[in-house]
XYZ file of C-alpha atoms in Angstrom:
347
model
C 116.672 115.076 -173.272
C 114.759 111.827 -173.695
C 112.629 112.662 -170.630
C 111.724 116.057 -172.074
C 110.743 114.485 -175.400
C 108.654 111.853 -173.628
C 106.933 114.539 -171.558
C 106.113 116.615 -174.645
C 104.773 113.553 -176.447
C 102.625 112.591 -173.460
C 101.195 116.102 -173.326
C 100.417 115.956 -177.047
C 98.537 112.700 -176.498
C 96.500 114.053 -173.574
C 92.767 114.581 -174.062
C 91.948 118.279 -173.695
C 88.569 117.429 -172.155
C 88.936 114.567 -169.650
C 92.773 114.773 -169.376
C 93.212 111.067 -170.103
C 96.675 110.308 -171.535
C 97.527 107.919 -174.352
C 100.767 106.340 -175.523
C 99.991 106.906 -179.176
C 98.304 109.748 -180.997
C 96.037 107.391 -182.940
C 94.655 106.168 -179.620
C 93.756 109.743 -178.659
C 91.990 110.204 -181.997
C 89.963 107.038 -181.411
C 89.135 108.230 -177.895
C 87.811 111.536 -179.266
C 85.859 109.648 -181.922
C 83.852 107.669 -179.358
C 83.770 109.997 -176.321
C 81.648 112.826 -177.741
C 83.249 115.458 -175.527
C 81.598 118.843 -175.890
C 80.961 122.234 -174.333
C 77.773 120.776 -172.828
C 79.463 118.349 -170.444
C 79.626 119.160 -166.703
C 83.001 120.879 -166.260
C 85.163 121.595 -163.237
C 85.250 125.341 -162.649
C 88.847 125.110 -161.423
C 90.864 122.810 -163.695
C 88.281 122.745 -166.560
C 88.151 118.947 -166.663
C 85.089 117.605 -168.493
C 83.005 114.981 -166.668
C 80.311 112.784 -168.129
C 77.829 113.480 -165.315
C 77.381 115.701 -162.288
C 77.946 112.617 -160.164
C 81.429 112.276 -161.707
C 82.062 115.989 -161.230
C 81.122 115.758 -157.551
C 83.518 112.813 -157.110
C 86.245 114.847 -158.810
C 85.689 117.745 -156.396
C 84.792 116.178 -153.061
C 84.778 112.404 -153.576
C 86.918 109.795 -151.800
C 89.896 110.563 -154.041
C 89.424 114.137 -155.288
C 92.029 116.184 -157.086
C 93.717 117.982 -154.174
C 93.990 121.417 -155.770
C 90.382 121.352 -156.922
C 89.118 120.086 -153.567
C 90.873 122.847 -151.641
C 89.679 125.595 -153.982
C 86.132 124.209 -154.110
C 85.924 124.069 -150.306
C 86.825 127.772 -150.258
C 84.535 129.144 -152.966
C 82.430 126.356 -154.508
C 78.666 125.830 -154.215
C 77.940 122.416 -152.733
C 74.548 122.314 -154.447
C 75.149 123.195 -158.117
C 78.972 122.658 -158.040
C 79.747 126.075 -159.516
C 82.909 127.891 -158.453
C 82.820 131.613 -157.627
C 85.348 134.431 -157.447
C 85.153 134.782 -153.680
C 83.668 133.100 -150.605
C 81.247 136.008 -150.252
C 79.935 135.515 -153.796
C 79.567 131.825 -153.031
C 77.641 132.556 -149.818
C 75.164 134.909 -151.540
C 74.613 132.418 -154.367
C 74.274 129.396 -152.110
C 71.471 130.974 -150.090
C 69.414 131.181 -153.292
C 70.678 127.951 -154.772
C 69.667 125.562 -152.007
C 66.653 123.577 -153.121
C 63.990 123.071 -150.475
C 60.492 121.706 -150.852
C 59.146 123.686 -147.869
C 57.219 126.406 -149.688
C 56.277 124.112 -152.518
C 54.939 121.555 -150.078
C 52.707 124.094 -148.343
C 51.259 125.272 -151.629
C 51.017 121.721 -152.878
C 48.812 120.682 -149.987
C 46.008 122.667 -151.611
C 46.011 120.067 -154.363
C 44.684 117.600 -151.807
C 41.387 119.453 -151.881
C 40.460 117.643 -155.079
C 40.048 118.509 -158.742
C 41.851 121.471 -160.236
C 41.486 121.792 -163.989
C 43.094 124.683 -165.859
C 43.876 122.662 -168.961
C 43.258 124.683 -172.090
C 44.528 124.682 -175.653
C 46.303 127.999 -176.187
C 45.465 128.531 -179.828
C 46.973 131.896 -180.759
C 48.041 132.550 -177.157
C 51.436 131.166 -176.253
C 50.548 129.829 -172.787
C 52.901 127.643 -170.715
C 55.429 125.917 -172.958
C 57.016 123.709 -170.292
C 54.975 121.535 -167.928
C 55.911 118.864 -165.386
C 53.855 115.747 -164.749
C 53.835 113.258 -161.880
C 51.543 110.396 -160.927
C 50.908 108.316 -157.842
C 50.137 104.685 -158.426
C 47.718 102.401 -156.618
C 47.772 98.643 -157.058
C 45.587 96.364 -159.132
C 45.502 92.674 -159.918
C 45.175 89.745 -157.549
C 48.273 90.685 -155.543
C 48.051 94.472 -155.907
C 51.334 94.692 -157.826
C 49.881 96.087 -161.059
C 50.479 99.856 -161.200
C 47.358 101.925 -161.829
C 47.338 105.713 -161.884
C 45.336 106.945 -158.890
C 46.378 110.580 -158.851
C 47.982 112.942 -161.343
C 49.368 116.465 -161.151
C 50.560 118.862 -163.834
C 52.333 122.194 -163.147
C 53.808 125.005 -165.245
C 57.354 126.384 -165.105
C 56.310 128.780 -162.329
C 55.164 125.837 -160.181
C 51.491 126.745 -160.525
C 49.102 123.792 -160.607
C 47.536 123.421 -164.037
C 45.742 120.160 -163.395
C 45.265 117.930 -160.388
C 42.831 115.060 -160.114
C 42.304 111.710 -158.510
C 41.896 109.129 -161.236
C 39.435 106.263 -161.389
C 41.342 103.293 -162.863
C 39.663 101.114 -165.511
C 39.999 97.997 -163.326
C 39.379 97.442 -159.599
C 41.976 98.657 -157.102
C 43.192 95.938 -154.741
C 45.905 97.901 -152.899
C 45.641 101.644 -152.278
C 49.245 101.841 -150.966
C 48.077 104.455 -148.483
C 51.420 104.654 -146.675
C 52.995 106.349 -149.697
C 50.044 107.576 -151.779
C 47.695 108.875 -149.091
C 44.831 107.661 -151.300
C 41.699 106.216 -149.717
C 38.884 104.308 -151.487
C 36.461 107.239 -151.161
C 38.888 109.512 -153.064
C 38.544 107.397 -156.209
C 34.858 106.550 -155.952
C 33.695 109.593 -157.940
C 37.061 110.493 -159.468
C 37.569 111.423 -163.110
C 37.750 108.273 -165.275
C 41.213 107.435 -166.560
C 40.155 107.716 -170.221
C 38.944 111.264 -169.670
C 42.167 112.216 -167.856
C 44.227 110.685 -170.655
C 42.350 112.575 -173.363
C 42.501 115.928 -171.569
C 46.229 115.741 -170.789
C 47.139 114.538 -174.277
C 45.169 117.338 -175.929
C 46.789 119.878 -173.602
C 50.311 118.652 -174.375
C 49.779 118.692 -178.150
C 48.136 122.126 -177.821
C 46.198 121.852 -181.051
C 49.119 120.456 -183.035
C 48.651 117.056 -184.719
C 50.955 114.442 -183.209
C 52.671 113.637 -186.516
C 53.630 117.292 -187.114
C 55.287 117.851 -183.725
C 58.989 118.605 -184.102
C 61.877 119.105 -181.699
C 62.028 122.879 -182.084
C 59.238 125.370 -182.541
C 55.558 124.616 -182.906
C 52.813 124.821 -180.299
C 53.309 121.448 -178.584
C 54.559 121.689 -175.013
C 57.754 120.336 -173.448
C 56.943 117.652 -170.877
C 59.201 117.290 -167.818
C 59.216 114.428 -165.329
C 61.116 111.554 -163.778
C 60.540 108.075 -165.203
C 58.002 109.446 -167.660
C 57.864 106.223 -169.680
C 56.076 104.551 -166.786
C 53.757 107.476 -166.028
C 52.735 107.884 -169.674
C 52.219 104.137 -170.060
C 49.916 104.021 -167.022
C 47.984 107.021 -168.380
C 47.934 105.411 -171.851
C 49.343 108.613 -173.343
C 51.586 108.688 -176.394
C 53.841 111.695 -176.858
C 56.743 112.570 -179.113
C 60.142 111.876 -177.554
C 61.463 115.146 -179.025
C 59.328 117.017 -176.493
C 60.080 114.867 -173.431
C 62.648 115.910 -170.810
C 63.081 112.951 -168.462
C 65.460 113.515 -165.538
C 65.863 109.736 -165.215
C 67.392 109.523 -168.701
C 69.335 112.771 -169.058
C 73.050 111.827 -169.353
C 74.448 114.567 -167.056
C 72.083 113.325 -164.341
C 72.707 109.617 -164.841
C 73.671 107.528 -161.815
C 71.461 109.853 -159.814
C 67.837 109.856 -158.739
C 65.464 112.754 -158.692
C 65.273 113.215 -154.936
C 68.717 112.094 -153.803
C 71.271 113.058 -156.384
C 74.446 114.995 -157.067
C 72.493 118.253 -157.059
C 71.208 117.662 -153.509
C 67.431 117.444 -153.449
C 65.630 116.540 -150.261
C 64.423 112.948 -149.932
C 60.696 112.455 -149.478
C 59.521 110.124 -146.757
C 56.031 108.935 -145.876
C 53.108 110.055 -148.025
C 54.403 111.553 -151.262
C 52.612 114.405 -152.980
C 52.777 114.406 -156.803
C 52.954 118.201 -156.671
C 56.260 117.951 -154.807
C 57.518 115.510 -157.444
C 56.533 117.962 -160.186
C 58.317 120.819 -158.418
C 61.491 118.765 -157.919
C 61.724 117.746 -161.577
C 60.746 121.198 -162.858
C 63.418 122.893 -160.735
C 65.998 120.379 -161.875
C 65.005 120.913 -165.518
C 65.103 124.702 -165.140
C 68.568 124.478 -163.580
C 69.812 122.367 -166.486
C 68.177 124.676 -169.019
C 69.662 127.816 -167.443
C 73.254 126.620 -167.889
C 75.288 128.898 -170.129
C 77.302 126.986 -172.698
C 79.183 128.311 -175.681
C 76.827 128.581 -178.647
C 77.519 126.354 -181.657
C 75.688 126.415 -184.971
C 75.457 122.619 -185.061
C 75.772 121.331 -181.484
C 74.908 117.652 -181.975
C 76.995 114.852 -183.405
C 73.841 113.731 -185.234
C 73.657 116.997 -187.189
C 74.556 116.254 -190.837
C 77.215 118.977 -190.792
C 79.170 116.976 -188.163
C 78.947 113.591 -189.855
C 82.574 113.568 -191.013
C 84.258 115.349 -188.092
C 86.070 112.174 -187.031
C 85.669 110.092 -190.174
C 88.290 107.373 -190.642
C 89.405 108.849 -193.966
C 90.494 111.972 -192.030
C 92.818 109.987 -189.737
C 96.050 111.599 -190.984
C 94.553 115.080 -190.737
C 93.229 114.394 -187.233
C 96.630 113.163 -186.042
C 98.138 116.493 -187.072
C 95.649 118.379 -184.879
C 96.341 119.437 -181.321
C 94.101 118.007 -178.561
C 92.434 121.420 -178.308
C 91.649 121.459 -182.029
C 90.087 117.997 -181.799
C 87.968 119.123 -178.866
C 86.835 122.110 -180.905
C 85.255 119.875 -183.576
C 83.879 117.303 -181.108
C 80.124 117.372 -180.545
C 77.643 116.100 -177.966
C 75.796 112.793 -178.434
C 72.822 114.044 -176.415
C 70.507 117.051 -176.630
C 71.522 119.528 -173.926
C 68.536 121.159 -172.263
C 70.246 124.547 -172.412
C 69.293 124.481 -176.093
C 65.609 124.794 -175.121
C 66.304 128.411 -174.142
C 68.020 129.068 -177.484
C 65.506 127.302 -179.729
C 62.058 127.675 -178.108
């Protein structure tokens, strides 16, 4: 009898998202208060466990100590690239052929960017134009020891992987290390290149798309969404300021944390040797589009920062919260980050 009561109590104190168990109900409430579990977290397609990142989900499925049932089922009908689980091995096979990310075709197309300047930057005005663009730079070295990063090449593509802008960039100070082994940049490429100030002005105007910087908002408007990896550094080197509400940085996105762009839990190929910024743009754009295409249950107010969710786990509601089931607490829990799937709902 006592064992059955203890088992029921343990189940009542078990988080409905991450399955963590607590001795006391108030500890579960505190866990839900600070964990920000939501429908936007990476979730196991077999046991429905919520994970904080895709790296954690991969460990849960095929890591050193996976859950046995999930590992066996995933090996039978799970996609090793996007970690989705399908109804049958045949469905998995058909999906996986399309799902595998390869830079082969992109690389061939991208080589055309080596031919020099390509400039399709234009402010759309009344025309919608591309609303999502990816940016990547290659840095040469400046300063006495060549360690100062200077933008020597920049590429911008649209969501269909078409090159919008490609140019070598003439830095404002002398280059002391061209880093040819990784950049492929030679002195003659920068001799008559577009000055950095001109590149900065053209890209900034294109991103804002005729909208004053101070009026840009998270949703709606004409300003474009900017995708990249480590964009803080790229934008700093280009001396471009842009609103964080419109930036989608794969280096900072919580579900992709503990991963890198080219060798991560979603299995991108690792670049070696000379690196083409077009390939970097394609990798980040495909990763963004995959994150954006996820289908999550729609909620009117999906973020914990929305005013309507301010009191969901307020301390004055402690008694009420302790009367809730774990599933009811999960229902009112909200995400502490902006899920990119929302970009498809609120363009």
